[in-house]
CSV table of N, CA and C in Angstrom, one decimal:
chain,number,residue,atom,x,y,z
D,231,MET,N,85.1,129.7,39.5
D,231,MET,CA,85.2,128.5,40.2
D,231,MET,C,85.5,127.4,39.2
D,232,ASP,N,86.9,126.9,39.1
D,232,ASP,CA,87.2,126.2,38.3
D,232,ASP,C,87.2,124.5,38.5
D,233,ALA,N,87.3,123.7,37.7
D,233,ALA,CA,87.3,122.1,38.2
D,233,ALA,C,87.9,121.8,39.4
D,234,LEU,N,88.9,122.2,39.6
D,234,LEU,CA,89.8,122.0,40.8
D,234,LEU,C,89.1,122.7,42.0
D,235,ASP,N,88.7,123.8,42.0
D,235,ASP,CA,88.2,124.3,43.0
D,235,ASP,C,86.8,123.2,43.4
D,236,ILE,N,86.0,122.8,42.2
D,236,ILE,CA,84.9,121.9,42.6
D,236,ILE,C,85.4,120.7,43.1
D,237,LEU,N,86.6,120.1,42.6
D,237,LEU,CA,87.1,119.0,43.4
D,237,LEU,C,87.4,119.0,44.6
D,238,ARG,N,87.9,120.1,45.1
D,238,ARG,CA,88.5,120.5,46.5
D,238,ARG,C,87.1,120.6,47.3
D,239,ASP,N,86.2,121.1,47.0
D,239,ASP,CA,85.1,121.2,47.8
D,239,ASP,C,84.2,119.9,47.8
D,240,ALA,N,84.1,119.1,46.6
D,240,ALA,CA,83.5,117.9,46.8
D,240,ALA,C,84.4,117.0,47.6
D,241,ALA,N,85.7,117.0,47.7
D,241,ALA,CA,86.6,116.1,48.5
D,241,ALA,C,86.4,116.3,49.8
D,242,THR,N,85.9,117.7,50.4
D,242,THR,CA,85.6,117.7,51.7
D,242,THR,C,84.3,117.4,52.3
D,243,ARG,N,83.3,117.0,51.4
D,243,ARG,CA,82.2,116.7,52.0
D,243,ARG,C,82.0,115.5,52.6
D,244,PRO,N,82.7,114.5,52.1
D,244,PRO,CA,82.3,113.0,53.1
D,244,PRO,C,83.2,113.5,54.5
D,245,ILE,N,84.3,113.8,54.6
D,245,ILE,CA,84.7,113.9,56.1
D,245,ILE,C,84.1,115.0,56.8
D,246,ASP,N,83.3,115.7,56.5
D,246,ASP,CA,82.4,117.2,56.9
D,246,ASP,C,81.4,116.0,57.3
D,247,SER,N,80.6,115.4,56.5
D,247,SER,CA,79.6,114.5,57.0
D,247,SER,C,80.0,113.4,57.9
D,248,LEU,N,81.0,112.8,57.9
D,248,LEU,CA,81.5,112.0,59.0
D,248,LEU,C,81.9,112.6,60.1
D,249,ARG,N,82.4,113.9,60.2
D,249,ARG,CA,82.5,114.5,61.7
D,249,ARG,C,81.2,114.9,62.1
D,250,SER,N,80.1,115.1,61.2
D,250,SER,CA,79.0,115.6,61.6
D,250,SER,C,78.1,114.5,62.7
D,251,ILE,N,78.6,113.0,62.2
D,251,ILE,CA,78.0,112.1,62.8
D,251,ILE,C,79.0,111.4,63.9
D,252,ALA,N,80.3,111.8,64.1
D,252,ALA,CA,81.1,111.0,65.0
D,252,ALA,C,80.7,111.0,66.4
D,253,ASP,N,80.0,111.9,66.7
D,253,ASP,CA,79.6,111.9,68.2
D,253,ASP,C,78.5,110.8,68.6
D,254,ARG,N,77.8,110.3,67.3
D,254,ARG,CA,76.7,109.3,67.5
D,254,ARG,C,77.3,107.8,66.9
D,255,ILE,N,78.7,107.8,67.0
D,255,ILE,CA,79.2,106.5,66.6
D,255,ILE,C,79.7,106.2,67.8
D,256,THR,N,79.2,104.9,68.3
D,256,THR,CA,79.4,104.4,69.6
D,256,THR,C,80.1,103.1,69.6
D,257,PRO,N,80.6,102.7,70.8
D,257,PRO,CA,81.1,101.3,70.9
D,257,PRO,C,79.8,100.2,70.4
D,258,ALA,N,78.7,100.5,70.8
D,258,ALA,CA,77.7,99.7,70.6
D,258,ALA,C,77.2,99.6,69.2
D,259,ASN,N,77.6,100.6,68.4
D,259,ASN,CA,76.9,100.6,66.9
D,259,ASN,C,78.3,100.3,66.1
D,260,LEU,N,79.3,100.5,66.5
D,260,LEU,CA,80.2,100.9,65.6
D,260,LEU,C,80.7,99.3,64.8
D,261,ASN,N,80.6,98.3,65.1
D,261,ASN,CA,80.8,97.1,65.0
D,261,ASN,C,79.6,96.4,64.8
D,262,ARG,N,78.4,96.9,64.7
D,262,ARG,CA,77.2,96.3,64.8
D,262,ARG,C,76.7,95.9,63.1
D,263,HIS,N,75.8,94.8,62.9
D,263,HIS,CA,75.7,94.4,61.6
D,263,HIS,C,74.1,94.3,61.4
D,264,PRO,N,73.6,95.5,61.3
D,264,PRO,CA,72.2,95.8,61.1
D,264,PRO,C,71.7,94.7,59.8
D,265,ALA,N,70.6,93.9,60.4
D,265,ALA,CA,69.9,92.9,59.7
D,265,ALA,C,71.0,91.6,59.1
D,266,GLY,N,72.0,91.6,59.8
D,266,GLY,CA,73.0,90.5,59.6
D,266,GLY,C,73.8,90.7,58.6
D,267,HIS,N,73.6,92.2,57.9
D,267,HIS,CA,74.5,92.8,56.7
D,267,HIS,C,76.2,92.3,57.2
D,268,ASP,N,76.9,92.2,56.4
D,268,ASP,CA,78.4,92.0,56.8
D,268,ASP,C,79.2,93.3,57.1
D,269,ASN,N,78.8,94.3,56.4
D,269,ASN,CA,79.3,95.4,56.5
D,269,ASN,C,79.0,96.5,57.6
D,270,SER,N,79.7,96.8,58.7
D,270,SER,CA,79.2,97.6,59.8
D,270,SER,C,79.9,99.0,59.5
D,271,ILE,N,79.5,99.7,60.3
D,271,ILE,CA,80.0,101.0,60.1
D,271,ILE,C,81.4,101.1,60.3
D,272,ALA,N,82.2,100.3,61.0
D,272,ALA,CA,83.6,100.3,61.0
D,272,ALA,C,84.4,99.8,59.6
D,273,TRP,N,83.5,98.8,59.1
D,273,TRP,CA,83.9,98.5,57.8
D,273,TRP,C,83.7,99.7,56.7
D,274,LEU,N,82.5,100.3,56.9
D,274,LEU,CA,82.2,101.3,56.1
D,274,LEU,C,83.3,102.6,56.2
D,275,LEU,N,83.9,103.0,57.5
D,275,LEU,CA,84.7,103.8,57.4
D,275,LEU,C,86.1,103.5,57.1
D,276,TRP,N,86.5,102.4,57.5
D,276,TRP,CA,87.9,101.8,57.1
D,276,TRP,C,87.9,101.6,55.3
D,277,HIS,N,86.9,101.2,54.8
D,277,HIS,CA,86.7,101.1,53.3
D,277,HIS,C,86.8,102.3,52.6
D,278,THR,N,86.2,103.4,53.3
D,278,THR,CA,86.2,104.8,52.8
D,278,THR,C,87.6,105.2,52.6
D,279,GLY,N,88.2,105.1,53.8
D,279,GLY,CA,89.7,105.5,53.8
D,279,GLY,C,90.5,104.7,53.1
D,280,ARG,N,90.3,103.3,52.9
D,280,ARG,CA,91.2,102.6,51.9
D,280,ARG,C,91.1,103.0,50.7
D,281,GLU,N,89.6,103.0,50.1
D,281,GLU,CA,89.6,103.4,48.6
D,281,GLU,C,90.2,104.8,48.3
D,282,LEU,N,89.9,105.7,49.3
D,282,LEU,CA,90.8,106.9,49.1
D,282,LEU,C,92.1,106.6,49.1
D,283,ASP,N,92.6,106.3,50.1
D,283,ASP,CA,94.3,106.0,50.2
D,283,ASP,C,94.7,105.2,48.8
D,284,VAL,N,94.4,104.0,48.4
D,284,VAL,CA,94.8,103.0,47.6
D,284,VAL,C,94.9,103.9,46.1
D,285,GLN,N,93.7,104.5,45.8
D,285,GLN,CA,93.5,105.0,44.5
D,285,GLN,C,94.4,106.3,44.4
D,286,LEU,N,94.7,107.0,45.6
D,286,LEU,CA,95.3,108.2,45.5
D,286,LEU,C,97.0,107.7,45.5
D,287,ALA,N,97.3,106.9,46.2
D,287,ALA,CA,98.6,106.5,46.0
D,287,ALA,C,99.0,106.0,44.4
D,288,HIS,N,97.9,105.4,44.0
D,288,HIS,CA,98.2,104.8,42.6
D,288,HIS,C,98.4,106.0,41.8
D,289,LEU,N,97.6,107.2,42.0
D,289,LEU,CA,97.7,108.4,41.2
D,289,LEU,C,99.1,109.2,41.5
D,290,THR,N,99.4,109.2,42.9
D,290,THR,CA,100.7,110.1,43.2
D,290,THR,C,101.8,109.3,43.2
D,291,GLY,N,101.8,108.0,43.3
D,291,GLY,CA,103.1,107.2,43.4
D,291,GLY,C,103.6,107.3,44.8
D,292,ASP,N,102.9,107.8,45.7
D,292,ASP,CA,103.4,108.0,47.2
D,292,ASP,C,103.0,106.7,47.9
D,293,ASP,N,103.7,106.6,49.0
D,293,ASP,CA,103.0,105.6,50.0
D,293,ASP,C,102.0,105.7,50.3
D,294,GLU,N,100.8,104.7,50.9
D,294,GLU,CA,99.8,104.7,51.3
D,294,GLU,C,99.7,105.3,52.6
D,295,VAL,N,98.6,106.2,53.2
D,295,VAL,CA,98.7,106.9,54.3
D,295,VAL,C,98.6,105.6,55.3
D,296,TRP,N,97.9,104.6,55.0
D,296,TRP,CA,97.6,103.3,55.9
D,296,TRP,C,99.0,102.9,56.6
D,297,ARG,N,99.9,102.8,55.8
D,297,ARG,CA,101.2,102.3,56.6
D,297,ARG,C,102.1,103.5,56.8
D,298,ALA,N,102.2,104.7,56.0
D,298,ALA,CA,102.9,105.7,56.2
D,298,ALA,C,102.8,106.6,57.3
D,299,GLN,N,101.4,106.7,57.7
D,299,GLN,CA,100.9,107.1,59.0
D,299,GLN,C,100.9,106.4,60.1
D,300,GLY,N,101.1,105.1,59.9
D,300,GLY,CA,100.8,104.2,61.1
D,300,GLY,C,99.4,103.6,61.4
D,301,PHE,N,98.5,104.0,60.3
D,301,PHE,CA,97.0,103.5,60.9
D,301,PHE,C,96.9,102.1,60.8
D,302,ARG,N,97.8,101.3,60.1
D,302,ARG,CA,97.7,100.0,59.9
D,302,ARG,C,97.5,99.2,61.3
D,303,GLU,N,98.9,99.8,62.1
D,303,GLU,CA,98.9,99.6,63.4
D,303,GLU,C,98.2,100.3,64.7
D,304,ARG,N,97.8,101.8,64.4
D,304,ARG,CA,96.9,102.3,65.4
D,304,ARG,C,95.5,101.4,65.5
D,305,SER,N,95.1,101.0,63.9
D,305,SER,CA,93.9,100.4,64.2
D,305,SER,C,93.5,99.1,64.7
D,306,GLY,N,94.9,98.3,64.8
D,306,GLY,CA,94.7,97.1,65.2
D,306,GLY,C,94.4,96.0,64.2
D,307,LEU,N,94.3,96.3,63.2
D,307,LEU,CA,93.7,95.6,61.8
D,307,LEU,C,94.9,94.7,61.3
D,308,GLY,N,96.1,95.5,61.4
D,308,GLY,CA,97.3,94.7,60.7
D,308,GLY,C,97.0,94.5,59.0
D,309,ALA,N,97.6,93.2,58.8
D,309,ALA,CA,97.3,92.7,57.5
D,309,ALA,C,96.0,92.7,57.2
D,310,THR,N,95.0,92.5,58.2
D,310,THR,CA,93.6,92.1,57.7
D,310,THR,C,93.0,93.4,57.1
D,311,GLY,N,93.4,94.7,57.5
D,311,GLY,CA,93.0,96.0,56.9
D,311,GLY,C,93.9,96.5,55.8
D,312,ASP,N,94.7,95.5,55.1
D,312,ASP,CA,95.4,96.0,54.0
D,312,ASP,C,94.6,96.0,52.7
D,313,PRO,N,93.6,95.2,52.2
D,313,PRO,CA,93.0,95.2,51.1
D,313,PRO,C,92.0,96.2,51.2
D,314,VAL,N,91.4,96.5,50.1
D,314,VAL,CA,90.5,97.8,50.0
D,314,VAL,C,89.0,97.3,50.5
D,315,GLY,N,88.7,96.1,50.5
D,315,GLY,CA,87.4,95.5,50.7
D,315,GLY,C,86.4,95.1,49.5
D,316,TYR,N,86.8,95.7,48.4
D,316,TYR,CA,86.0,95.0,47.1
D,316,TYR,C,86.1,93.6,47.2
D,317,GLY,N,84.8,92.9,47.1
D,317,GLY,CA,85.1,91.2,47.0
D,317,GLY,C,85.3,90.8,48.3
D,318,HIS,N,85.2,91.2,49.4
D,318,HIS,CA,85.2,90.6,50.6
D,318,HIS,C,84.2,89.7,50.8
D,319,SER,N,84.8,88.6,51.3
D,319,SER,CA,83.9,87.3,51.7
D,319,SER,C,83.4,88.0,52.9
D,320,PRO,N,82.0,87.3,53.5
D,320,PRO,CA,81.4,87.6,54.7
D,320,PRO,C,82.2,87.5,55.8
D,321,GLU,N,83.4,86.9,55.7
D,321,GLU,CA,84.1,86.5,57.2
D,321,GLU,C,85.0,87.8,57.1
D,322,GLU,N,85.8,88.0,55.8
D,322,GLU,CA,86.7,89.1,55.7
D,322,GLU,C,86.0,90.3,56.3
D,323,ALA,N,84.9,90.9,55.5
D,323,ALA,CA,84.2,92.1,56.0
D,323,ALA,C,83.9,92.1,57.6
D,324,ARG,N,83.7,90.8,58.2
D,324,ARG,CA,83.3,91.0,59.3
D,324,ARG,C,84.4,90.9,60.3
D,325,ALA,N,85.6,90.6,59.9
D,325,ALA,CA,86.9,90.8,60.5
D,325,ALA,C,87.3,92.3,60.7
D,326,ILE,N,86.8,93.1,59.9
D,326,ILE,CA,87.0,94.2,60.0
D,326,ILE,C,86.3,95.2,61.1
D,327,ALA,N,87.2,95.0,62.4
D,327,ALA,CA,86.3,95.4,63.6
D,327,ALA,C,87.4,96.1,64.4
D,328,VAL,N,87.1,97.4,65.0
D,328,VAL,CA,87.9,98.1,66.0
D,328,VAL,C,87.2,98.6,67.1
D,329,ASP,N,87.8,98.8,68.2
D,329,ASP,CA,87.2,99.4,69.6
D,329,ASP,C,87.0,100.7,69.5
D,330,ASP,N,87.6,101.5,68.6
D,330,ASP,CA,87.3,102.9,68.7
D,330,ASP,C,87.0,103.4,67.3
D,331,ALA,N,86.3,104.4,67.0
D,331,ALA,CA,85.7,104.7,65.7
D,331,ALA,C,86.9,106.1,65.4
D,332,ALA,N,87.4,106.7,66.5
D,332,ALA,CA,88.4,107.7,66.2
D,332,ALA,C,89.6,107.5,65.3
D,333,VAL,N,90.3,106.2,65.4
D,333,VAL,CA,91.3,105.9,64.6
D,333,VAL,C,91.0,105.7,63.1
D,334,LEU,N,89.4,105.4,62.8
D,334,LEU,CA,89.0,105.4,61.4
D,334,LEU,C,88.5,106.8,61.0
D,335,ILE,N,88.2,107.7,61.8
D,335,ILE,CA,87.6,108.9,61.5
D,335,ILE,C,89.0,109.6,61.2
D,336,ASP,N,90.2,109.4,61.8
D,336,ASP,CA,91.3,110.0,61.8
D,336,ASP,C,92.0,109.5,60.5
D,337,TYR,N,91.8,108.2,60.1
D,337,TYR,CA,92.4,107.6,58.8
D,337,TYR,C,91.8,108.6,57.6
D,338,VAL,N,90.2,108.5,57.6
D,338,VAL,CA,89.7,109.3,56.5
D,338,VAL,C,90.0,110.6,56.6
D,339,ALA,N,90.2,111.4,57.7
D,339,ALA,CA,90.6,112.9,57.7
D,339,ALA,C,91.9,112.9,57.0
D,340,ALA,N,93.0,112.0,57.4
D,340,ALA,CA,94.3,112.0,56.9
D,340,ALA,C,94.4,111.7,55.2
D,341,CYS,N,93.7,110.7,55.0
D,341,CYS,CA,93.3,110.5,53.5
D,341,CYS,C,92.8,111.7,52.8
D,342,THR,N,91.8,112.2,53.3
D,342,THR,CA,91.2,113.6,52.6
D,342,THR,C,92.2,114.7,52.5
D,343,ASP,N,93.1,114.9,53.5
D,343,ASP,CA,94.1,115.9,53.7
D,343,ASP,C,95.0,115.6,52.4
D,344,ALA,N,95.5,114.2,52.2
D,344,ALA,CA,96.4,113.9,51.2
D,344,ALA,C,95.6,114.2,49.7
D,345,LEU,N,94.5,113.9,49.6
D,345,LEU,CA,93.8,114.1,48.7
D,345,LEU,C,93.9,115.7,48.1
D,346,LEU,N,93.6,116.5,49.2
D,346,LEU,CA,93.5,117.9,49.1
D,346,LEU,C,95.0,118.5,48.6
D,347,ALA,N,96.1,117.8,49.1
D,347,ALA,CA,97.4,118.3,49.1
D,347,ALA,C,97.5,117.8,47.6
D,348,TYR,N,97.2,116.4,47.2
D,348,TYR,CA,97.4,116.3,45.7
D,348,TYR,C,96.8,117.2,44.9
D,349,LEU,N,95.3,117.4,44.9
D,349,LEU,CA,94.8,118.6,44.2
D,349,LEU,C,95.6,119.6,43.9
D,350,ASP,N,96.1,120.0,45.2
D,350,ASP,CA,96.9,121.2,44.8
D,350,ASP,C,98.1,121.4,43.9
D,351,THR,N,98.5,120.2,43.6
D,351,THR,CA,99.6,120.1,42.7
D,351,THR,C,99.2,120.0,41.1
D,352,LEU,N,97.9,119.9,41.1
D,352,LEU,CA,97.3,119.7,39.8
D,352,LEU,C,97.1,120.9,39.0
D,353,SER,N,97.1,120.9,37.7
D,353,SER,CA,96.4,121.7,36.9
D,353,SER,C,95.1,121.4,36.0
D,354,GLU,N,94.2,122.2,35.9
D,354,GLU,CA,92.9,121.6,34.9
D,354,GLU,C,93.5,120.8,33.8
D,355,ALA,N,94.6,120.8,33.2
D,355,ALA,CA,94.9,120.4,31.9
D,355,ALA,C,95.3,118.9,32.5
D,356,ASP,N,95.8,118.7,33.7
D,356,ASP,CA,96.2,117.4,34.4
D,356,ASP,C,95.2,116.6,34.6
D,357,LEU,N,93.8,117.0,34.7
D,357,LEU,CA,92.6,116.3,34.9
D,357,LEU,C,92.3,115.3,33.7
D,358,ASP,N,92.8,115.8,32.4
D,358,ASP,CA,92.4,115.0,31.1
D,358,ASP,C,93.5,114.0,30.9
D,359,ASP,N,94.5,113.7,31.7
D,359,ASP,CA,95.4,112.9,31.4
D,359,ASP,C,94.9,111.4,32.0
D,360,VAL,N,94.9,110.4,30.9
D,360,VAL,CA,94.5,109.2,30.9
D,360,VAL,C,95.4,108.4,32.0
D,361,VAL,N,94.7,107.7,33.0
D,361,VAL,CA,95.4,106.9,34.3
D,361,VAL,C,95.1,105.6,34.2
D,362,ASP,N,94.1,105.3,33.5
D,362,ASP,CA,94.1,103.7,33.6
D,362,ASP,C,93.2,103.5,32.1
D,363,ARG,N,93.9,102.6,31.5
D,363,ARG,CA,93.4,102.0,30.1
D,363,ARG,C,92.7,100.8,30.3
D,364,HIS,N,92.3,100.4,31.4
D,364,HIS,CA,91.6,98.9,31.3
D,364,HIS,C,90.3,99.1,31.0
D,365,TRP,N,89.9,100.1,31.1
D,365,TRP,CA,88.4,100.5,30.8
D,365,TRP,C,88.3,101.1,29.5
D,366,ASP,N,87.0,101.0,29.0
D,366,ASP,CA,86.7,101.6,27.7
D,366,ASP,C,85.4,102.4,27.8
D,367,PRO,N,85.5,103.7,27.8
D,367,PRO,CA,86.6,104.4,27.5
D,367,PRO,C,87.7,104.3,28.7
D,368,PRO,N,88.8,104.8,28.5
D,368,PRO,CA,90.0,104.9,29.3
D,368,PRO,C,89.7,106.0,30.6
D,369,VAL,N,90.2,105.7,31.6
D,369,VAL,CA,89.9,106.7,32.7
D,369,VAL,C,90.8,107.7,33.0
D,370,THR,N,90.2,108.9,33.0
D,370,THR,CA,90.9,109.8,33.2
D,370,THR,C,91.3,110.3,34.5
D,371,ARG,N,92.3,111.2,34.7
D,371,ARG,CA,92.4,111.5,36.3
D,371,ARG,C,91.4,112.4,36.9
D,372,GLY,N,90.7,113.2,36.1
D,372,GLY,CA,89.6,113.8,36.8
D,372,GLY,C,88.4,112.8,37.0
D,373,VAL,N,88.2,111.9,35.9
D,373,VAL,CA,87.1,110.9,36.2
D,373,VAL,C,87.3,110.0,37.3
D,374,ARG,N,88.9,109.7,37.8
D,374,ARG,CA,89.1,108.8,38.5
D,374,ARG,C,88.8,109.7,40.0
D,375,LEU,N,89.3,110.8,40.2
D,375,LEU,CA,89.0,111.5,41.2
D,375,LEU,C,87.5,111.8,41.6
D,376,VAL,N,86.8,111.9,40.3
D,376,VAL,CA,85.4,112.4,41.0
D,376,VAL,C,84.8,110.7,41.4
D,377,SER,N,85.2,109.6,40.9
D,377,SER,CA,84.8,108.3,41.4
D,377,SER,C,85.2,108.0,42.5
D,378,VAL,N,86.4,108.5,43.0
D,378,VAL,CA,86.8,108.2,44.5
D,378,VAL,C,86.3,108.9,45.4
D,379,ILE,N,86.0,110.3,44.7
D,379,ILE,CA,85.1,111.2,45.9
D,379,ILE,C,83.5,110.6,46.1
D,380,ASP,N,83.1,110.4,45.1
D,380,ASP,CA,81.7,109.8,45.1
D,380,ASP,C,81.8,108.7,45.9
D,381,ASP,N,82.3,107.5,46.1
D,381,ASP,CA,82.4,106.4,46.6
D,381,ASP,C,82.6,106.6,48.2
D,382,ALA,N,83.7,107.8,48.4
D,382,ALA,CA,83.6,108.0,49.8
D,382,ALA,C,82.2,108.4,50.4
D,383,ALA,N,81.7,109.6,49.6
D,383,ALA,CA,80.3,110.2,50.0
D,383,ALA,C,79.3,108.9,50.1
D,384,GLN,N,79.1,108.2,49.4
D,384,GLN,CA,78.4,107.0,49.5
D,384,GLN,C,78.6,106.2,50.5
D,385,HIS,N,79.5,105.8,50.9
D,385,HIS,CA,80.1,105.3,52.2
D,385,HIS,C,79.7,105.7,53.6
D,386,ILE,N,80.0,107.0,53.5
D,386,ILE,CA,79.6,107.9,54.8
D,386,ILE,C,78.3,108.0,55.0
D,387,ALA,N,77.5,108.2,53.7
D,387,ALA,CA,76.1,108.2,53.8
D,387,ALA,C,75.5,106.9,54.4
D,388,GLN,N,76.1,105.8,54.0
D,388,GLN,CA,75.5,104.5,54.7
D,388,GLN,C,75.8,104.5,55.9
D,389,ALA,N,77.0,105.1,56.5
D,389,ALA,CA,77.3,105.2,58.0
D,389,ALA,C,76.4,105.9,58.5
D,390,ALA,N,75.8,106.9,57.9
D,390,ALA,CA,75.1,107.8,58.8
D,390,ALA,C,73.8,107.1,59.0
D,391,TYR,N,73.3,106.5,57.8
D,391,TYR,CA,72.1,105.9,57.9
D,391,TYR,C,72.1,104.7,59.1
D,392,VAL,N,73.1,103.9,59.2
D,392,VAL,CA,73.2,102.9,60.1
D,392,VAL,C,73.1,103.6,61.6
D,393,VAL,N,73.8,104.7,61.5
D,393,VAL,CA,74.1,105.4,63.0
D,393,VAL,C,72.8,105.7,63.2
D,394,GLY,N,71.7,106.2,62.3
D,394,GLY,CA,70.4,106.5,62.8
D,394,GLY,C,69.3,105.7,63.2
D,395,MET,N,69.6,104.2,63.0
D,395,MET,CA,68.7,103.2,63.0
D,395,MET,C,68.9,102.8,64.5
D,396,PRO,N,67.5,102.6,65.0
D,396,PRO,CA,67.7,102.0,66.3
D,396,PRO,C,68.4,100.8,66.6
D,397,ALA,N,68.7,100.6,67.9
D,397,ALA,CA,69.5,99.5,68.3
D,397,ALA,C,68.7,98.4,67.9
D,398,GLU,N,67.6,98.0,68.1
D,398,GLU,CA,67.0,97.1,67.9
D,398,GLU,C,65.5,97.4,67.1
D,399,ALA,N,65.2,96.6,66.2
D,399,ALA,CA,64.2,96.6,65.6
D,399,ALA,C,62.9,96.6,66.3
D,400,PRO,N,62.0,97.7,65.9
D,400,PRO,CA,60.6,97.7,66.9
D,400,PRO,C,59.8,96.5,66.7
């Protein structure tokens, strides 16, 4: 197994985890804000897709899946969904609300597919290319890919945690 095989495997873990909880994401819990937290399951799924999508588009130079595949319209979020969510105010985070989780699950799946397709274009040597000099040390393609996959895994795990919460505290 080489580094690209490992990245391919890791890249599928978040969507596999998301699919394993999809049937427990309901209209009642999708936009719920446990303990008054600003980030709902909808926000977590949307953000997972956006961070994968935006950072991948930066690496590939391709259009974002969000617009290219119509998720901006399908989600009903329009311009509200264009940012990535880092630094969202409470109001901005709470504005990320959808009626059906399927569109966000489909979005994360489409972004994962785009990531896997991109990985198929790379050689192991490409992972050492510096892609962002704004950090010290500069960020390589491999480090950026690990970071993107790790962030997706964390947010899907958060969504799974919220899915498992009782509707009301005992």
